[in-house]
Amino acid sequence: PWPHWGVAASPLVADGRVYVHAGRKEGAFYALDAATGEEVWRLEGVRTAYGSPVVAEIDGERQIVALSEDGPLGISFDGERLWRYEHEHNQNIPSPVVIGDYVLLSSKGRPTRALRPRRFGERWGVKVMWENKDIRLYMSSFVPVGERFCGFSHRKKGFAFCAEAATGKIVWRSPSRFAKHAIAVTIPDGLLFVTSDGRLRVLVDGDEFREIASYQLTEHEVWSHPAILRGALLVKSYDELLYWRLPVSGASELSTRP
């Protein structure tokens, strides 16, 4: 069978290749030539999950960090499995985020963890550096903000937060019932949260929760990740595709495109 809720991971494009995590239950991780679509290599036995792969440099080696149903793993650009961490879950949804040498991992019902993959000669090992049970993620991913990471936890009726990447300590969090679901996007000196009730909430980056603006984008539910364009925000609701112009300096209102 396919993954429990279909295929959701996005492809990764790097160095003239397209990296795709696809297949049925057992799955495989593929490298394709971006110009021709021809297969360059495949890594078998990587069960598909929902988070998307990223490129990172860990312990001095540039690599792909991917997420499978069995947990995260590092893959070399030659298709070699470098390391893996056992985290079997049929809801491995949030994409891995790498800050420094730490790989941040979370999923529904599991604490957020910071993993530290390290190379020991020809082999790699993985150590859990910290875990925090208070900021579990479900369907949205972390975003890195300097030496912190921010996101949305579904616990306690839903709250936004920022925490230290080095320790997992929460720096600030919003009041509960922030949203049923929210997706975080970084902007200069701040954060945008697009919530499932169709709102855009604007927060200032700092040491405390501070919301400076809120806009109703649509009356329909929004579960898709927004796209930031030059001077605009593209949002897909349950049955609409919306194009919002972002305010210029000194303006305070969003406007829809005619």
CSV table of C-alpha atoms in Angstrom, one decimal:
chain,number,residue,atom,x,y,z
A,1,PRO,CA,0.0,0.0,0.0
A,2,TRP,CA,0.9,3.7,-0.3
A,3,PRO,CA,1.8,5.6,2.8
A,4,HIS,CA,-1.2,5.9,5.1
A,5,TRP,CA,-2.3,9.3,3.8
A,6,GLY,CA,-0.7,9.4,0.4
A,7,VAL,CA,2.5,11.0,-0.8
A,8,ALA,CA,3.3,14.5,0.6
A,9,ALA,CA,7.1,15.0,0.5
A,10,SER,CA,8.4,17.6,-1.9
A,11,PRO,CA,11.3,16.9,-4.2
A,12,LEU,CA,14.7,18.5,-3.5
A,13,VAL,CA,16.7,20.2,-6.3
A,14,ALA,CA,20.5,20.5,-5.8
A,15,ASP,CA,23.6,20.4,-8.0
A,16,GLY,CA,21.7,19.6,-11.2
A,17,ARG,CA,19.8,16.7,-9.7
A,18,VAL,CA,16.3,16.1,-8.4
A,19,TYR,CA,16.0,14.0,-5.3
A,20,VAL,CA,12.7,12.3,-4.8
A,21,HIS,CA,11.5,10.1,-1.9
A,22,ALA,CA,8.8,8.0,-3.5
A,23,GLY,CA,7.4,4.5,-3.9
A,24,ARG,CA,5.1,2.3,-2.0
A,25,LYS,CA,5.3,1.1,1.6
A,26,GLU,CA,8.9,0.0,1.3
A,27,GLY,CA,9.9,3.0,-0.8
A,28,ALA,CA,13.2,4.3,-2.1
A,29,PHE,CA,15.1,7.5,-2.3
A,30,TYR,CA,16.0,8.5,-5.9
A,31,ALA,CA,18.5,10.9,-7.5
A,32,LEU,CA,17.4,11.9,-11.0
A,33,ASP,CA,19.2,14.1,-13.6
A,34,ALA,CA,17.3,17.4,-13.6
A,35,ALA,CA,17.8,17.9,-17.3
A,36,THR,CA,16.7,14.5,-18.5
A,37,GLY,CA,14.9,12.8,-15.7
A,38,GLU,CA,17.2,9.8,-15.9
A,39,GLU,CA,17.9,7.9,-12.8
A,40,VAL,CA,21.4,8.4,-11.4
A,41,TRP,CA,21.0,6.2,-8.3
A,42,ARG,CA,18.5,4.9,-5.8
A,43,LEU,CA,18.7,4.0,-2.2
A,44,GLU,CA,16.3,1.1,-1.5
A,45,GLY,CA,14.5,0.3,1.7
A,46,VAL,CA,13.7,3.9,2.8
A,47,ARG,CA,10.1,3.8,3.8
A,48,THR,CA,8.2,6.8,2.7
A,49,ALA,CA,6.9,9.4,5.1
A,50,TYR,CA,5.6,13.0,4.7
A,51,GLY,CA,8.4,15.4,5.6
A,52,SER,CA,10.6,16.8,2.8
A,53,PRO,CA,14.4,16.3,2.5
A,54,VAL,CA,16.8,19.1,3.0
A,55,VAL,CA,20.5,19.8,2.3
A,56,ALA,CA,22.8,20.3,5.3
A,57,GLU,CA,26.4,20.2,6.3
A,58,ILE,CA,26.8,18.0,9.4
A,59,ASP,CA,30.2,17.3,11.0
A,60,GLY,CA,31.9,18.7,8.0
A,61,GLU,CA,30.1,16.7,5.4
A,62,ARG,CA,27.5,18.1,3.0
A,63,GLN,CA,24.6,15.6,2.8
A,64,ILE,CA,20.9,15.1,2.4
A,65,VAL,CA,18.8,14.8,5.5
A,66,ALA,CA,15.6,12.9,4.8
A,67,LEU,CA,12.7,11.5,6.8
A,68,SER,CA,11.3,8.0,6.5
A,69,GLU,CA,8.6,6.1,8.4
A,70,ASP,CA,11.5,4.6,10.4
A,71,GLY,CA,12.9,8.0,11.3
A,72,PRO,CA,15.5,10.5,9.9
A,73,LEU,CA,18.6,9.6,8.0
A,74,GLY,CA,21.6,11.2,6.3
A,75,ILE,CA,22.3,10.3,2.7
A,76,SER,CA,25.5,11.2,0.8
A,77,PHE,CA,25.3,12.7,-2.7
A,78,ASP,CA,26.6,9.4,-4.0
A,79,GLY,CA,23.6,7.6,-2.6
A,80,GLU,CA,25.2,6.1,0.5
A,81,ARG,CA,23.3,5.9,3.8
A,82,LEU,CA,25.5,7.7,6.3
A,83,TRP,CA,23.4,7.5,9.5
A,84,ARG,CA,19.9,6.9,10.8
A,85,TYR,CA,17.9,7.4,14.0
A,86,GLU,CA,15.2,4.9,14.9
A,87,HIS,CA,11.9,6.9,15.2
A,88,GLU,CA,9.3,4.6,13.7
A,89,HIS,CA,5.9,6.4,13.3
A,90,ASN,CA,3.2,6.4,10.7
A,91,GLN,CA,2.8,10.1,11.2
A,92,ASN,CA,6.4,11.4,10.6
A,93,ILE,CA,5.2,14.6,9.0
A,94,PRO,CA,7.2,17.7,10.0
A,95,SER,CA,10.3,18.1,7.8
A,96,PRO,CA,13.6,17.9,9.5
A,97,VAL,CA,15.3,21.2,10.3
A,98,VAL,CA,19.1,21.4,10.7
A,99,ILE,CA,20.7,24.2,12.8
A,100,GLY,CA,24.4,23.9,13.1
A,101,ASP,CA,25.1,20.1,13.6
A,102,TYR,CA,21.7,19.5,15.3
A,103,VAL,CA,18.9,17.8,13.4
A,104,LEU,CA,15.5,18.8,15.0
A,105,LEU,CA,12.8,16.2,14.9
A,106,SER,CA,9.2,16.0,16.1
A,107,SER,CA,6.0,14.2,15.4
A,108,LYS,CA,2.6,13.7,16.9
A,109,GLY,CA,2.7,12.2,20.3
A,110,ARG,CA,6.5,12.3,20.5
A,111,PRO,CA,8.7,14.9,22.2
A,112,THR,CA,10.8,17.3,20.1
A,113,ARG,CA,14.4,16.1,20.0
A,114,ALA,CA,17.7,17.5,18.9
A,115,LEU,CA,19.9,14.8,17.3
A,116,ARG,CA,23.7,15.2,16.8
A,117,PRO,CA,25.0,12.9,14.1
A,118,ARG,CA,28.8,12.5,14.2
A,119,ARG,CA,31.4,10.7,12.2
A,120,PHE,CA,33.7,8.3,13.9
A,121,GLY,CA,36.3,7.2,11.3
A,122,GLU,CA,34.3,5.4,8.6
A,123,ARG,CA,31.1,5.2,10.7
A,124,TRP,CA,28.5,7.6,11.9
A,125,GLY,CA,26.7,7.7,15.2
A,126,VAL,CA,23.7,9.7,16.5
A,127,LYS,CA,23.2,11.1,20.0
A,128,VAL,CA,20.1,12.7,21.4
A,129,MET,CA,21.2,16.0,22.8
A,130,TRP,CA,17.9,17.1,24.4
A,131,GLU,CA,14.2,16.5,24.2
A,132,ASN,CA,11.2,18.7,25.1
A,133,LYS,CA,7.7,17.2,25.6
A,134,ASP,CA,6.0,20.5,25.6
A,135,ILE,CA,6.5,21.5,22.0
A,136,ARG,CA,5.4,18.5,20.0
A,137,LEU,CA,4.5,19.1,16.4
A,138,TYR,CA,1.9,17.4,14.3
A,139,MET,CA,1.5,18.7,10.7
A,140,SER,CA,3.6,21.8,10.4
A,141,SER,CA,7.4,22.2,10.4
A,142,PHE,CA,9.9,24.2,12.4
A,143,VAL,CA,11.5,27.3,10.8
A,144,PRO,CA,15.1,28.2,11.8
A,145,VAL,CA,15.6,31.8,13.2
A,146,GLY,CA,19.3,32.3,13.9
A,147,GLU,CA,20.2,30.0,16.8
A,148,ARG,CA,16.5,29.5,17.6
A,149,PHE,CA,13.7,27.5,16.0
A,150,CYS,CA,10.0,28.6,15.9
A,151,GLY,CA,6.8,26.8,15.0
A,152,PHE,CA,3.4,25.7,16.1
A,153,SER,CA,2.5,23.0,18.6
A,154,HIS,CA,-0.9,21.3,18.5
A,155,ARG,CA,-0.7,20.7,22.3
A,156,LYS,CA,-2.9,22.8,24.7
A,157,LYS,CA,-5.3,23.7,22.0
A,158,GLY,CA,-2.5,25.0,19.8
A,159,PHE,CA,0.2,27.6,20.4
A,160,ALA,CA,3.1,29.3,18.6
A,161,PHE,CA,6.6,29.3,20.1
A,162,CYS,CA,10.3,30.0,19.7
A,163,ALA,CA,12.9,27.9,21.5
A,164,GLU,CA,16.7,27.7,21.7
A,165,ALA,CA,18.2,25.1,19.3
A,166,ALA,CA,21.1,24.4,21.7
A,167,THR,CA,18.9,23.5,24.7
A,168,GLY,CA,15.3,23.1,23.6
A,169,LYS,CA,14.3,25.8,26.2
A,170,ILE,CA,11.2,27.7,25.2
A,171,VAL,CA,12.0,31.4,24.8
A,172,TRP,CA,8.4,32.5,24.3
A,173,ARG,CA,5.1,31.0,23.5
A,174,SER,CA,1.7,32.4,22.6
A,175,PRO,CA,-1.4,31.9,24.7
A,176,SER,CA,-3.2,28.6,24.1
A,177,ARG,CA,-5.9,28.4,21.4
A,178,PHE,CA,-3.7,30.4,19.0
A,179,ALA,CA,-5.1,28.2,16.2
A,180,LYS,CA,-6.2,24.7,15.4
A,181,HIS,CA,-3.3,24.5,12.9
A,182,ALA,CA,-0.7,27.0,11.8
A,183,ILE,CA,2.2,27.2,9.4
A,184,ALA,CA,5.2,29.5,10.2
A,185,VAL,CA,7.1,31.5,7.7
A,186,THR,CA,10.1,33.7,8.5
A,187,ILE,CA,10.4,37.3,7.3
A,188,PRO,CA,13.0,39.9,8.2
A,189,ASP,CA,12.7,40.7,11.9
A,190,GLY,CA,9.6,38.6,12.3
A,191,LEU,CA,7.4,35.7,11.6
A,192,LEU,CA,4.2,35.1,9.7
A,193,PHE,CA,1.7,32.4,10.8
A,194,VAL,CA,-1.0,31.3,8.4
A,195,THR,CA,-3.7,29.6,10.5
A,196,SER,CA,-6.3,27.0,9.5
A,197,ASP,CA,-9.1,29.6,10.2
A,198,GLY,CA,-7.8,31.7,7.3
A,199,ARG,CA,-5.9,34.3,9.2
A,200,LEU,CA,-2.5,35.8,8.7
A,201,ARG,CA,-0.9,36.7,12.0
A,202,VAL,CA,2.3,38.8,12.1
A,203,LEU,CA,4.7,38.4,15.0
A,204,VAL,CA,7.9,40.4,15.9
A,205,ASP,CA,11.1,38.4,16.4
A,206,GLY,CA,12.2,38.9,20.0
A,207,ASP,CA,12.4,37.5,23.5
A,208,GLU,CA,8.6,37.6,24.1
A,209,PHE,CA,5.4,36.8,22.2
A,210,ARG,CA,4.4,40.0,20.4
A,211,GLU,CA,1.7,40.0,17.7
A,212,ILE,CA,1.5,43.3,15.8
A,213,ALA,CA,-1.1,42.6,13.1
A,214,SER,CA,-3.7,40.1,12.1
A,215,TYR,CA,-5.6,39.8,8.7
A,216,GLN,CA,-8.5,37.7,7.7
A,217,LEU,CA,-7.3,36.2,4.3
A,218,THR,CA,-10.3,34.0,3.7
A,219,GLU,CA,-13.4,32.5,5.4
A,220,HIS,CA,-12.3,29.0,4.2
A,221,GLU,CA,-9.9,26.7,6.0
A,222,VAL,CA,-6.2,26.9,5.0
A,223,TRP,CA,-4.0,23.8,5.5
A,224,SER,CA,-1.5,24.4,2.7
A,225,HIS,CA,1.9,26.1,3.0
A,226,PRO,CA,1.8,29.7,1.7
A,227,ALA,CA,4.2,31.0,-0.9
A,228,ILE,CA,5.9,34.3,-0.5
A,229,LEU,CA,6.4,36.1,-3.9
A,230,ARG,CA,7.9,39.5,-4.5
A,231,GLY,CA,5.5,41.9,-2.6
A,232,ALA,CA,2.8,39.3,-2.4
A,233,LEU,CA,1.5,36.2,-0.6
A,234,LEU,CA,-0.1,33.2,-2.4
A,235,VAL,CA,-2.4,31.2,-0.2
A,236,LYS,CA,-4.5,28.1,-1.1
A,237,SER,CA,-7.6,27.6,1.0
A,238,TYR,CA,-9.9,24.6,0.8
A,239,ASP,CA,-11.4,25.7,-2.5
A,240,GLU,CA,-9.6,29.0,-3.5
A,241,LEU,CA,-6.2,30.2,-4.6
A,242,LEU,CA,-5.7,33.7,-3.2
A,243,TYR,CA,-3.1,36.3,-4.2
A,244,TRP,CA,-2.6,39.0,-1.6
A,245,ARG,CA,-0.5,42.1,-2.1
A,246,LEU,CA,1.8,42.7,0.9
A,247,PRO,CA,1.7,46.3,2.3
A,248,VAL,CA,4.5,48.7,1.3
A,249,SER,CA,6.4,50.6,3.9
A,250,GLY,CA,4.1,52.8,5.9
A,251,ALA,CA,0.9,51.0,4.8
A,252,SER,CA,-1.1,48.8,7.2
A,253,GLU,CA,-3.6,47.0,5.0
A,254,LEU,CA,-3.3,44.0,2.7
A,255,SER,CA,-5.1,44.1,-0.6
A,256,THR,CA,-6.3,41.4,-3.0
A,257,ARG,CA,-5.2,41.5,-6.6
A,258,PRO,CA,-7.9,42.7,-8.9
